[in-house]
Tab-separated table of C-alpha atoms in Angstrom:
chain	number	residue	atom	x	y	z
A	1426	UNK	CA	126.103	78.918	82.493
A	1427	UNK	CA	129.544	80.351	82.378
A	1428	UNK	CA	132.615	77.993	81.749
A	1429	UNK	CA	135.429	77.865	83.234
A	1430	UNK	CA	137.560	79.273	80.151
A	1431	UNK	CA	135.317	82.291	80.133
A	1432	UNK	CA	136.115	82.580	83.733
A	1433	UNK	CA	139.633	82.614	82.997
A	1434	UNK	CA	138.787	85.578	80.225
A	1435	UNK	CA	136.832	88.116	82.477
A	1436	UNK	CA	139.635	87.631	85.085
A	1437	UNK	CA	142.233	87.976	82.523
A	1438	UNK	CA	140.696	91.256	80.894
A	1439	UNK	CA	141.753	93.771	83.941
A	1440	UNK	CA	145.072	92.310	84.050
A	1441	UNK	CA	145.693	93.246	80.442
A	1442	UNK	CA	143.656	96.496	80.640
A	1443	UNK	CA	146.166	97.148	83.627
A	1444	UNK	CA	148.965	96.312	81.857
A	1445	UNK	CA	148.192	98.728	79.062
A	1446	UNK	CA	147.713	101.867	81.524
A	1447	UNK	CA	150.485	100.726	82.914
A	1448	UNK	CA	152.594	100.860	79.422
A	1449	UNK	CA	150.748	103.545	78.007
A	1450	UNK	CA	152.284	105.841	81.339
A	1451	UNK	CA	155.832	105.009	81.337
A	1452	UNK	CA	155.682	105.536	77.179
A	1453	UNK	CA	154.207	108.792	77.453
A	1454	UNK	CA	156.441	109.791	80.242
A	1455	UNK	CA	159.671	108.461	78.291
A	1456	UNK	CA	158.389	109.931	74.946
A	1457	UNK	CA	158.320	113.157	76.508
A	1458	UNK	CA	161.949	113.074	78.016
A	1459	UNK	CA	162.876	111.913	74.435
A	1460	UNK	CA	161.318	114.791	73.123
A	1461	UNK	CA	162.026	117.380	74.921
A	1462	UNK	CA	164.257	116.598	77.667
A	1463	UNK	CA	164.763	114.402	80.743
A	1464	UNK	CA	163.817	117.166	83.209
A	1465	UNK	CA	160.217	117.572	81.184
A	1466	UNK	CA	159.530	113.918	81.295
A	1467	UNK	CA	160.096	114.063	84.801
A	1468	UNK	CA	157.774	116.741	85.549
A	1469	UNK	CA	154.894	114.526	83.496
A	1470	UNK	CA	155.825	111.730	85.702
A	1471	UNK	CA	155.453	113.591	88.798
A	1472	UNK	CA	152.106	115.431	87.611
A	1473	UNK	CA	150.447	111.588	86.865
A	1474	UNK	CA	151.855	110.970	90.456
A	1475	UNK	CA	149.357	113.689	91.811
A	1476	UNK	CA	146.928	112.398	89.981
A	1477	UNK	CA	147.265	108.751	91.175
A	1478	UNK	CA	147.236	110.102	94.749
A	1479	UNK	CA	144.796	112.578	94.294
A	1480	UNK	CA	142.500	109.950	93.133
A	1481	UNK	CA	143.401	106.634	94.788
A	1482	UNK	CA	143.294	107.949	97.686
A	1483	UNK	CA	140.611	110.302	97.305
A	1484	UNK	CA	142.797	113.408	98.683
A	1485	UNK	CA	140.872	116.731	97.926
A	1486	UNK	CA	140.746	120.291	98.753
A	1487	UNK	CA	136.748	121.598	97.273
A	1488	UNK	CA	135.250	118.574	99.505
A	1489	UNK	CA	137.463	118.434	102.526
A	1490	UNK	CA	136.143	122.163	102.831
A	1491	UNK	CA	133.005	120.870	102.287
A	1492	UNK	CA	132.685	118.636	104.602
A	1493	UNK	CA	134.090	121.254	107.083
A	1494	UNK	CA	131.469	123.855	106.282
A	1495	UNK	CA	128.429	121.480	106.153
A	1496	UNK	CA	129.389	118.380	109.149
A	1497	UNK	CA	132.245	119.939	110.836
A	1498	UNK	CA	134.584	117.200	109.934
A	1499	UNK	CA	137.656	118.815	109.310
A	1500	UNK	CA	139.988	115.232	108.856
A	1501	UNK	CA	140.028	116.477	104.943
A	1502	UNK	CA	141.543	119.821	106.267
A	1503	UNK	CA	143.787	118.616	108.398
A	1504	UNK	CA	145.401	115.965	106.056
A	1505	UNK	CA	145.844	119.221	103.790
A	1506	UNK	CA	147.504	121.321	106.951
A	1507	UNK	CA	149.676	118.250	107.258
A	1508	UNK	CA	150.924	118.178	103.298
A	1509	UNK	CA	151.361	121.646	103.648
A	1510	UNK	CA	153.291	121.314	107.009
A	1511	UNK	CA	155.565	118.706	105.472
A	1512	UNK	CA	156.315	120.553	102.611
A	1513	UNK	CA	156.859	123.624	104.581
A	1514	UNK	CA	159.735	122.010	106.819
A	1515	UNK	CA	162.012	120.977	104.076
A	1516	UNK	CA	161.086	123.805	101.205
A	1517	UNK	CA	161.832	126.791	102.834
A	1518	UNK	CA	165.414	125.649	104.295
A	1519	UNK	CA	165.987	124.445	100.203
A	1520	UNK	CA	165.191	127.598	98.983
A	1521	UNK	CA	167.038	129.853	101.684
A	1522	UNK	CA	170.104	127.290	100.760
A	1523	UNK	CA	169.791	127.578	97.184
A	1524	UNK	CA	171.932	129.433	95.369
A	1525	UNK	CA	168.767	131.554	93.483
A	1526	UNK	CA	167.705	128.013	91.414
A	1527	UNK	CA	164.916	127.607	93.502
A	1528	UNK	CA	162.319	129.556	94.140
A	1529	UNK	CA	159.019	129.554	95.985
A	1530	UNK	CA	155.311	131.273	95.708
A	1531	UNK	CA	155.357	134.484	96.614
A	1532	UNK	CA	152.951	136.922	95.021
A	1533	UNK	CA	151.630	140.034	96.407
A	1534	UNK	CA	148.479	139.963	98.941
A	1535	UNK	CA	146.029	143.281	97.162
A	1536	UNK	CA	142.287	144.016	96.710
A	1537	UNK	CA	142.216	142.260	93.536
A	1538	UNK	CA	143.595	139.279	94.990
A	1539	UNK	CA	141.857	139.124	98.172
A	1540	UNK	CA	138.398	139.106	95.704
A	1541	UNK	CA	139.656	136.880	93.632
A	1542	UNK	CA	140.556	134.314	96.306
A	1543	UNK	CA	136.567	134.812	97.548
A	1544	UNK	CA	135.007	133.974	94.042
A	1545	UNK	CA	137.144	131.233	93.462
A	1546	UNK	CA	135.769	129.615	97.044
A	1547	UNK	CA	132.340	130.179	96.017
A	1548	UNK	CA	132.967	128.873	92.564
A	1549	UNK	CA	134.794	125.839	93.539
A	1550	UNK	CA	132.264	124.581	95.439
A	1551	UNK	CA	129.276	125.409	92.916
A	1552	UNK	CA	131.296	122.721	90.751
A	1553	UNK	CA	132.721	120.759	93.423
A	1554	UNK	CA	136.055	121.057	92.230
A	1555	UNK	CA	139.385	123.600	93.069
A	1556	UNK	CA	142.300	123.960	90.347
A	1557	UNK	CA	143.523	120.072	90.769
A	1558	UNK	CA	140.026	118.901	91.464
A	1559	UNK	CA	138.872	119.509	88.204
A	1560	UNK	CA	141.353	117.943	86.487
A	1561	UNK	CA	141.029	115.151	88.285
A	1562	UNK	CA	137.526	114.585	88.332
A	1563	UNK	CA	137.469	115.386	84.166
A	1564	UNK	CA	139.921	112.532	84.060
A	1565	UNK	CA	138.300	110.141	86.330
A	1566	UNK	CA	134.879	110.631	84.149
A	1567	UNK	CA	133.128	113.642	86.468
A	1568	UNK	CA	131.015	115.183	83.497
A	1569	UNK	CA	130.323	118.458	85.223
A	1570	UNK	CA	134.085	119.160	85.590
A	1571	UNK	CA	134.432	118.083	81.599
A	1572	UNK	CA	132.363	121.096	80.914
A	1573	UNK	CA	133.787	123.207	83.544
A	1574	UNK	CA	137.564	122.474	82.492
A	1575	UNK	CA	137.396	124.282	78.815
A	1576	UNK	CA	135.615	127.150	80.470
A	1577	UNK	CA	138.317	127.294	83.144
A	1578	UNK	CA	141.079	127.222	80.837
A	1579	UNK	CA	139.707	130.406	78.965
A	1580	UNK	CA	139.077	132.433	82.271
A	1581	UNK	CA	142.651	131.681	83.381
A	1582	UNK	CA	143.316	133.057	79.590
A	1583	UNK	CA	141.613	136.249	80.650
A	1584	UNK	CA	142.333	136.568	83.680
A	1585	UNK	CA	145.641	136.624	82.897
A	1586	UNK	CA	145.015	139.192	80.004
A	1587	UNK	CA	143.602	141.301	82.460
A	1588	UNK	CA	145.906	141.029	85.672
A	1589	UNK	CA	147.655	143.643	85.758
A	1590	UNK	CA	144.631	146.255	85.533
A	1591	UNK	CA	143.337	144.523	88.615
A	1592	UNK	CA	146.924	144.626	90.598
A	1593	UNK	CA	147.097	147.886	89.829
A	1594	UNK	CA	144.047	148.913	92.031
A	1595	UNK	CA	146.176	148.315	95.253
A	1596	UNK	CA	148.669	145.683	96.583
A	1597	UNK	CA	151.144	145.718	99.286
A	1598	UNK	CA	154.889	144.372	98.895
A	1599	UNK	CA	155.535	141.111	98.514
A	1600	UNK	CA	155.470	139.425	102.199
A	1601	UNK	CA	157.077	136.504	103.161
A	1602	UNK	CA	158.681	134.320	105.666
A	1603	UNK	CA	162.251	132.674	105.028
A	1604	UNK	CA	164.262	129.978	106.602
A	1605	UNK	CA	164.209	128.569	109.089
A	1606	UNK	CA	162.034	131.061	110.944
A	1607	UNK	CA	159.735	131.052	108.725
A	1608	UNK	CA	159.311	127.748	109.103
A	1609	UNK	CA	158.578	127.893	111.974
A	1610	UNK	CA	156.396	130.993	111.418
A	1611	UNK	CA	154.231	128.309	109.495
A	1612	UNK	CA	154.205	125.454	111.521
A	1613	UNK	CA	152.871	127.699	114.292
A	1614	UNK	CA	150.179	128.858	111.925
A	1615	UNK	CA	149.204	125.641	110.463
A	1616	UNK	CA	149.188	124.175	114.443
A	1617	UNK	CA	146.675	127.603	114.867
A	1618	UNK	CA	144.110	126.120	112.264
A	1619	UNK	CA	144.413	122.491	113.310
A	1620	UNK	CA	143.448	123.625	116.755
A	1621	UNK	CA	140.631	125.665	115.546
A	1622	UNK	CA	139.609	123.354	112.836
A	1623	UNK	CA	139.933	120.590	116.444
A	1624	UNK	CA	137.571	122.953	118.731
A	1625	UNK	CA	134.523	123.758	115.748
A	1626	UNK	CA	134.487	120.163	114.717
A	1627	UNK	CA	131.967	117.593	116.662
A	1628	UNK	CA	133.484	114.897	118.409
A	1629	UNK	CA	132.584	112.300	116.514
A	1630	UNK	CA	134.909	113.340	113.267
A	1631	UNK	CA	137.898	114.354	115.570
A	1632	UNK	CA	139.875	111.442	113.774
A	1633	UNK	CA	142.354	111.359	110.807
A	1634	UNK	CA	142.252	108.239	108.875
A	1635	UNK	CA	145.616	106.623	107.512
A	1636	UNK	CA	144.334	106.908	103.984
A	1637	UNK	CA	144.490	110.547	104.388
A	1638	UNK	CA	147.855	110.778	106.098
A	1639	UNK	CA	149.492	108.628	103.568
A	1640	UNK	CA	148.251	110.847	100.624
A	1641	UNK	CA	149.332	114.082	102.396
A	1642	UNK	CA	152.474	112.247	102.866
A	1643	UNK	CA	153.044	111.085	99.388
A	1644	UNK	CA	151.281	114.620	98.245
A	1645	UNK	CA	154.574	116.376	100.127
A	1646	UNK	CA	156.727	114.405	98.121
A	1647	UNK	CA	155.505	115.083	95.105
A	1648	UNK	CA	155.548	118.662	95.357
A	1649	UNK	CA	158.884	118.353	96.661
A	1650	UNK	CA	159.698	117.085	93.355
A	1651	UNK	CA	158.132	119.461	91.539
A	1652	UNK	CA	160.161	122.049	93.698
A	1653	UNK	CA	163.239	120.261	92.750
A	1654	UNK	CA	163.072	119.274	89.067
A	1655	UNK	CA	160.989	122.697	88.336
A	1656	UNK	CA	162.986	125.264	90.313
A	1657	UNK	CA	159.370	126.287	91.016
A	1658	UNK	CA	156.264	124.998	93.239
A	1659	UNK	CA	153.159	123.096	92.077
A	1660	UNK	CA	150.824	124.843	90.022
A	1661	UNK	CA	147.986	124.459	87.716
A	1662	UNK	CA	145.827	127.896	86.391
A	1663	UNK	CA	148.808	129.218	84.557
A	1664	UNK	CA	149.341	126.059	82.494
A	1665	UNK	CA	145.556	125.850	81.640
A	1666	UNK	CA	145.411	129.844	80.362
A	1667	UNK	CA	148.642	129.015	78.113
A	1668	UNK	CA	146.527	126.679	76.446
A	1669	UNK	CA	144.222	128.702	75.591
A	1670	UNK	CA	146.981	131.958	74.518
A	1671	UNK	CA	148.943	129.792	72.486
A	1672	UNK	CA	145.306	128.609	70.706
A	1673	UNK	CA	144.167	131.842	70.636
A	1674	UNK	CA	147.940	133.054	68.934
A	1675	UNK	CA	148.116	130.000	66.365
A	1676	UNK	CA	144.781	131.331	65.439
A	1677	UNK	CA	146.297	134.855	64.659
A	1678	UNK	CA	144.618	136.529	67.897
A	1679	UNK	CA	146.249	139.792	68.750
A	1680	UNK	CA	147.674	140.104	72.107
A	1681	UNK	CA	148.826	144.416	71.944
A	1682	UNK	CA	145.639	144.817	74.271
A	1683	UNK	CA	147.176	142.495	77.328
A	1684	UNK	CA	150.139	143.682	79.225
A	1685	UNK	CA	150.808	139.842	80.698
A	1686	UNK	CA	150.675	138.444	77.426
A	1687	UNK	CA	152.616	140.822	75.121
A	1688	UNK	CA	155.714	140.522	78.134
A	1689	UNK	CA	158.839	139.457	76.570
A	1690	UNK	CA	158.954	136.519	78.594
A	1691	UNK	CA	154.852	134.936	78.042
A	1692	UNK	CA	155.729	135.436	74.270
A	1693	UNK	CA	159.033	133.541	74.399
A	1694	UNK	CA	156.787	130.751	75.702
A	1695	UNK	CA	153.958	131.108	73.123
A	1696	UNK	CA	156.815	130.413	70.631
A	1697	UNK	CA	158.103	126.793	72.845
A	1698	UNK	CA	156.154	123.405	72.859
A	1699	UNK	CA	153.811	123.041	75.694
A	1700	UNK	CA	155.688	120.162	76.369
A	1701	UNK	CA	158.339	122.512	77.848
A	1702	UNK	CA	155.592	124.332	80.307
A	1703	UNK	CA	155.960	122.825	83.744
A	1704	UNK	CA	152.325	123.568	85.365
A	1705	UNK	CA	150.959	122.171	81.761
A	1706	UNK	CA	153.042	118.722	82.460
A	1707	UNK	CA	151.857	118.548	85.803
A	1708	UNK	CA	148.452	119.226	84.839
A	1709	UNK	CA	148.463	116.498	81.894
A	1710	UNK	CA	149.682	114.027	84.607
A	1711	UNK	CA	147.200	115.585	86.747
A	1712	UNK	CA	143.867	114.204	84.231
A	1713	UNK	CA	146.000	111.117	82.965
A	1714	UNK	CA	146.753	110.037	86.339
A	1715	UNK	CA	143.175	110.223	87.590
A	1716	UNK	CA	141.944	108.438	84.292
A	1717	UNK	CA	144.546	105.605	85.180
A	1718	UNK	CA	143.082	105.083	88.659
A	1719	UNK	CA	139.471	105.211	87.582
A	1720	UNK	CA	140.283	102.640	84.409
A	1721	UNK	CA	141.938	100.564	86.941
A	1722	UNK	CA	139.609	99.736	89.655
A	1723	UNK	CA	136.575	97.639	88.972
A	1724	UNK	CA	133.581	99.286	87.527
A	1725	UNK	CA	135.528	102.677	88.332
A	1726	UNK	CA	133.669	103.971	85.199
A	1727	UNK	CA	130.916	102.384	84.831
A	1728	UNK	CA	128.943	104.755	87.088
A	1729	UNK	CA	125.956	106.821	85.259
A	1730	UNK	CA	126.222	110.621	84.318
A	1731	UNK	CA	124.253	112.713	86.433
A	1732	UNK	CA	121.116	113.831	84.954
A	1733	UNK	CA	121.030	117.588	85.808
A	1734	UNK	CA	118.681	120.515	84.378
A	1735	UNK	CA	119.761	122.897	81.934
A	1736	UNK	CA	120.855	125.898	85.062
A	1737	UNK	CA	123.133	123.135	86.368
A	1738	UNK	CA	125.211	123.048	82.905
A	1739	UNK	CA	125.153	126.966	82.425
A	1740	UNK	CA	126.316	127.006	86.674
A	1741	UNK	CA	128.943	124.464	85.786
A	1742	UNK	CA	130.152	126.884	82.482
A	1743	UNK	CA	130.246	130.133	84.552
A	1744	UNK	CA	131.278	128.512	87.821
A	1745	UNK	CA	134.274	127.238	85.358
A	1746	UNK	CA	135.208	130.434	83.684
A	1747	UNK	CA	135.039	131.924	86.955
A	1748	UNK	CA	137.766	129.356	88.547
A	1749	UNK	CA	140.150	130.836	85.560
A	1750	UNK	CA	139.735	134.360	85.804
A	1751	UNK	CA	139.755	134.001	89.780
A	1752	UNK	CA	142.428	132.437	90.423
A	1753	UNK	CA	144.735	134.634	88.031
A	1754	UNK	CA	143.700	137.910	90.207
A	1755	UNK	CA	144.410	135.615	93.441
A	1756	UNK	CA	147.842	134.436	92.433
A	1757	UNK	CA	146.881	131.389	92.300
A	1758	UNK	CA	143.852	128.978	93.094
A	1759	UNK	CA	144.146	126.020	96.139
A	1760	UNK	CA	147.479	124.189	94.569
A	1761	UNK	CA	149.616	127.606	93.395
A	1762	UNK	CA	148.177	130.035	96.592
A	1763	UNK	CA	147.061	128.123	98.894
A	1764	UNK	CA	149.336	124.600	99.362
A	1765	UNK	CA	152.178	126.352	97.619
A	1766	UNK	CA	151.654	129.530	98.806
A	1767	UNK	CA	151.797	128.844	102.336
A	1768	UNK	CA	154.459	125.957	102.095
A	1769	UNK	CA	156.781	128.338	100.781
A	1770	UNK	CA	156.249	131.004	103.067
A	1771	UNK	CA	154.317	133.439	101.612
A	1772	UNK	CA	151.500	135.985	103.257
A	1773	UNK	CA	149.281	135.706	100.209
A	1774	UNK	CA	148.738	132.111	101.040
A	1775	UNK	CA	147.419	132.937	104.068
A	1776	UNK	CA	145.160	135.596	103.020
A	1777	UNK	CA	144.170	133.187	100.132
A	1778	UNK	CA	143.001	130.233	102.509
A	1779	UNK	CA	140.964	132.981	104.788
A	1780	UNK	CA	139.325	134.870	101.906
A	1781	UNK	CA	138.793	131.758	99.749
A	1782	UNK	CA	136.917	129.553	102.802
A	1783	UNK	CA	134.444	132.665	103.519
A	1784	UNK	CA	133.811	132.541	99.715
A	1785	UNK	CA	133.292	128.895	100.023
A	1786	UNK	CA	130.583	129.242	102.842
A	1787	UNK	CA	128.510	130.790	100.184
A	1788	UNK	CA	129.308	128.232	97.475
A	1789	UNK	CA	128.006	125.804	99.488
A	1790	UNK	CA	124.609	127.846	99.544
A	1791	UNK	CA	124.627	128.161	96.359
A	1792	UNK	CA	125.191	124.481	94.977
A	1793	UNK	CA	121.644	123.294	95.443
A	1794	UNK	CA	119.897	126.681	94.185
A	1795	UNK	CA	122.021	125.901	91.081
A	1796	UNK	CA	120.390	122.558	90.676
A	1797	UNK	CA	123.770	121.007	91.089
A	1798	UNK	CA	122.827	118.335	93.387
A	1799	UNK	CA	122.137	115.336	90.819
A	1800	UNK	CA	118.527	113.280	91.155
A	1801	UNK	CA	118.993	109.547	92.156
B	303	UNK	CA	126.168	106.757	79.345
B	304	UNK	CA	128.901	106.043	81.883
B	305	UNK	CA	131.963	107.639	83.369
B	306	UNK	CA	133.704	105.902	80.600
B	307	UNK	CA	133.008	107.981	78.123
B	308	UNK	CA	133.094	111.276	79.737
B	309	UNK	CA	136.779	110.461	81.100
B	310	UNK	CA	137.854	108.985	77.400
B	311	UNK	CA	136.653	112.273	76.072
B	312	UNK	CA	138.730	113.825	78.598
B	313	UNK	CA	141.795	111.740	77.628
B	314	UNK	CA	141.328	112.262	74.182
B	315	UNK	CA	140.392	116.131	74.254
B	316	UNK	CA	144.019	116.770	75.778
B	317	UNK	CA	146.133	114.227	73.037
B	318	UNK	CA	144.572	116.165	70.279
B	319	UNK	CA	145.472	119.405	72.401
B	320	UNK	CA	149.279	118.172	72.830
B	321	UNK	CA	149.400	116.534	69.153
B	322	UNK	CA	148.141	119.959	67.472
B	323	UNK	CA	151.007	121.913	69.734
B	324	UNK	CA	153.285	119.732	68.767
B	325	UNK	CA	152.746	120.379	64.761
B	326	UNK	CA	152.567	124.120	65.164
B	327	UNK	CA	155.778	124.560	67.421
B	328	UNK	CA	157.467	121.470	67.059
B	329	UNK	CA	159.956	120.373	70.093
B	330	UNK	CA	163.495	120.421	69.915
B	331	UNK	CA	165.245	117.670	72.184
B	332	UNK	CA	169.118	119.487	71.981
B	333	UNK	CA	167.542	122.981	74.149
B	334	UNK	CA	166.663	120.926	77.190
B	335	UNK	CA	167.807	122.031	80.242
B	336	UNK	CA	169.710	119.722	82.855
B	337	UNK	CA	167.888	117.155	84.693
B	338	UNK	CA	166.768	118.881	88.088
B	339	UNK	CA	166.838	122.693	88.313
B	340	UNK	CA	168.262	122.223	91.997
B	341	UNK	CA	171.741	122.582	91.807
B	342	UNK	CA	171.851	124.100	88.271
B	343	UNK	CA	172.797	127.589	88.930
B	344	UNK	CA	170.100	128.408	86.755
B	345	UNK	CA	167.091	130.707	88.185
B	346	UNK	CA	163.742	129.443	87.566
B	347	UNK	CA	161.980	130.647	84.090
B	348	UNK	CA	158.990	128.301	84.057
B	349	UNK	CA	155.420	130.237	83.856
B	350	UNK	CA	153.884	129.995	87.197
B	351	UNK	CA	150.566	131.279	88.583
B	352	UNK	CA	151.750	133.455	91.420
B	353	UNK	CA	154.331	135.332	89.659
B	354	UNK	CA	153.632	138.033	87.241
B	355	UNK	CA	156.097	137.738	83.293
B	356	UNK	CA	159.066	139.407	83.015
């Protein structure tokens, strides 16, 4: 029989488990402004705040997609279209009125990129997980991504390492839209895919629930932020390849070969604390966030590991490397090209979303022949 | 095994990732830049995935 002072124990235990996340945050954020600055402790505030959204309120990109492809309920792609929209109508007036300390996404569309943008769709949805996805689901306990995240890190490495090779086989100027016609360039495109997105889905999932609209809401903001405080959009594959070049330099690893990481510039930041990298703050937040969430709610952890084969694993390791060296050819991966992209008015984004959904059409397909589906 | 320990894992993975940056290039509190880059007059220098190092 339980008494009523154990009673009072369980109940007390998530309060003080709460309370801890809860400290444990705010310390690390105000250790790192200590540290290194106010504007870096910021930007480690802001990335947990993506990943508290991202997962408490279970906003994604990989699944929304997903769901598209396989149900044809696109209320996961239109909560994105709406984040991006939001974005979009108060970035690109900032930027146009900023005097040069902004700026936005812009990145050539080329063959290189257009490929990459297509294997990262594929490879996203092998893992079920896109650039933030996977750091949320390793922090929220998602033991495929926890493989696929070290794997990523070193293809954004190489990728990198490799990137200009691959630009160099063909890419146009840089294209984009400015202002306040290019907002409304945007809108007009966004409205385009909503409508579309509206006329393939079946009437029963022509609905977008308030959870979503809240988190595409509170998504905007937060990129807003990072727009503000950064000088720079949201990003996450060039954070996770510094990792790995500033492990790989410690460890006396010649970089002569790599045109990207012998520029002046990558080896100034080598030689700084990865405290000072913005897209490695955000991405921090990003997994500490999502951890905070999952500790929080009730039995948010307690679920079992998947028990997969031995094909799933080696999917998950090459799906993961593949998300790296990807998204480094595509400028990007969903967060840097696609919501970023796009919200600050450049073509690539564009081109990104369009060649990375075909590419996820086939990662669908491929999931289940990759044993990824976990047995019940 | 649970999501618990796969997400500690994760949790712990990056500390020891930040803790072993932060004893081979220690940081230095008096280079920080002001508060919010908007309004600084400063251009953006951060590494960022769509733009290629200068």
């Amino acid at each position: 029989m339980t008494t009523l002072t154990e009673t009072h124990i369980a109940a007390a235990a998530p309060v003080w488990r709460r309370s801890a996340l809860v400290l444990a945050a705010l310390s690390a954020v105000f250790a790192t402004a200590l540290l290194v600055g106010g504007r870096f402790g910021l930007m480690l505030a802001i990335g947990l705040g993506f990943g508290i959204v991202l997962e408490g309120l279970r906003f994604g990109f990989a699944g929304p997609w997903r769901a598209m492809i396989l149900r044809r309920d696109p209320s996961g792609m239109w909560a994105q279209l709406l984040s991006i929209g939001l974005v979009t109508l108060i970035a690109l007036p900032l930027i146009a009125a900023s005097q040069g300390d902004l700026s936005g996404a812009q990145a050539p569309v080329g063959f290189a990129m257009i490929a990459g943008a297509f294997v990262f769709g594929a490879a996203m949805q092998v893992v079920l997980g896109c650039g933030s996805g996977t750091l949320v689901n390793a922090g929220s306990g998602n033991a495929v991504s926890l493989v696929a995240l070290p794997f990523f890190a070193l293809g954004s490495f190489a990728g990198a390492y490799h990137l200009f090779w691959w630009t160099g086989l063909g890419a146009l100027p840089v294209i984009r839209f400015s202002g306040w016609q290019g907002v409304a360039v945007t809108l007009l495109g966004l409205a385009a895919v909503a409508a579309l997105l509206w006329k393939l889905a079946t009437p029963e999932h022509r609905r977008l629930p308030r959870r979503l609209i809240v988190a595409a809401g509170l998504l905007a903001a937060l990129a807003l932020f990072n727009l503000i405080v950064a000088g720079q959009p949201w990003g996450v594959v060039y954070g996770l390849g510094l990792w790995v070049a500033k492990a790989a330099s410690a460890a006396g690893a010649d970089f002569t070969g790599s045109a990207f990481w012998q520029a002046p510039a990558s080896v100034a930041r080598l030689k700084q604390s990865l405290l000072t990298d913005y897209t490695s703050l955000t991405n921090i937040g990003i997994v500490f966030g999502a951890f905070l969430v999952a500790s929080w709610r009730t039995g948010g952890l307690s679920q079992k590991l998947p028990r997969l084969p031995g094909l799933a694993w080696i999917a998950a390791i090459v799906a993961g490397f593949l998300l790296g060296y990807s998204s480094r050819l595509a400028f990007g991966c969903n967060v840097g090209a696609f919501f970023s992209g796009i919200s600050t008015g450049s073509l690539h984004g564009w081109v990104w979303f369009a060649s990375a959904f075909a590419g996820s059409v086939y990662g669908v397909k491929l999931r289940p022949l990759l044993k990824l589906e976990p047995k019940t | 095994m649970t999501r618990a320990l796969t997400a500690t894992l994760a949790v712990v993975g990056l500390a020891v990732i930040i803790g072993l940056d932060a004893a081979a290039t220690p940081p230095n509190p008096y280079k920080a830049p002001p508060l919010l880059a908007l309004g600084s007059g400063k251009a953006p220098a951060g590494g960022f995935c769509g733009a290629l190092p200068e």
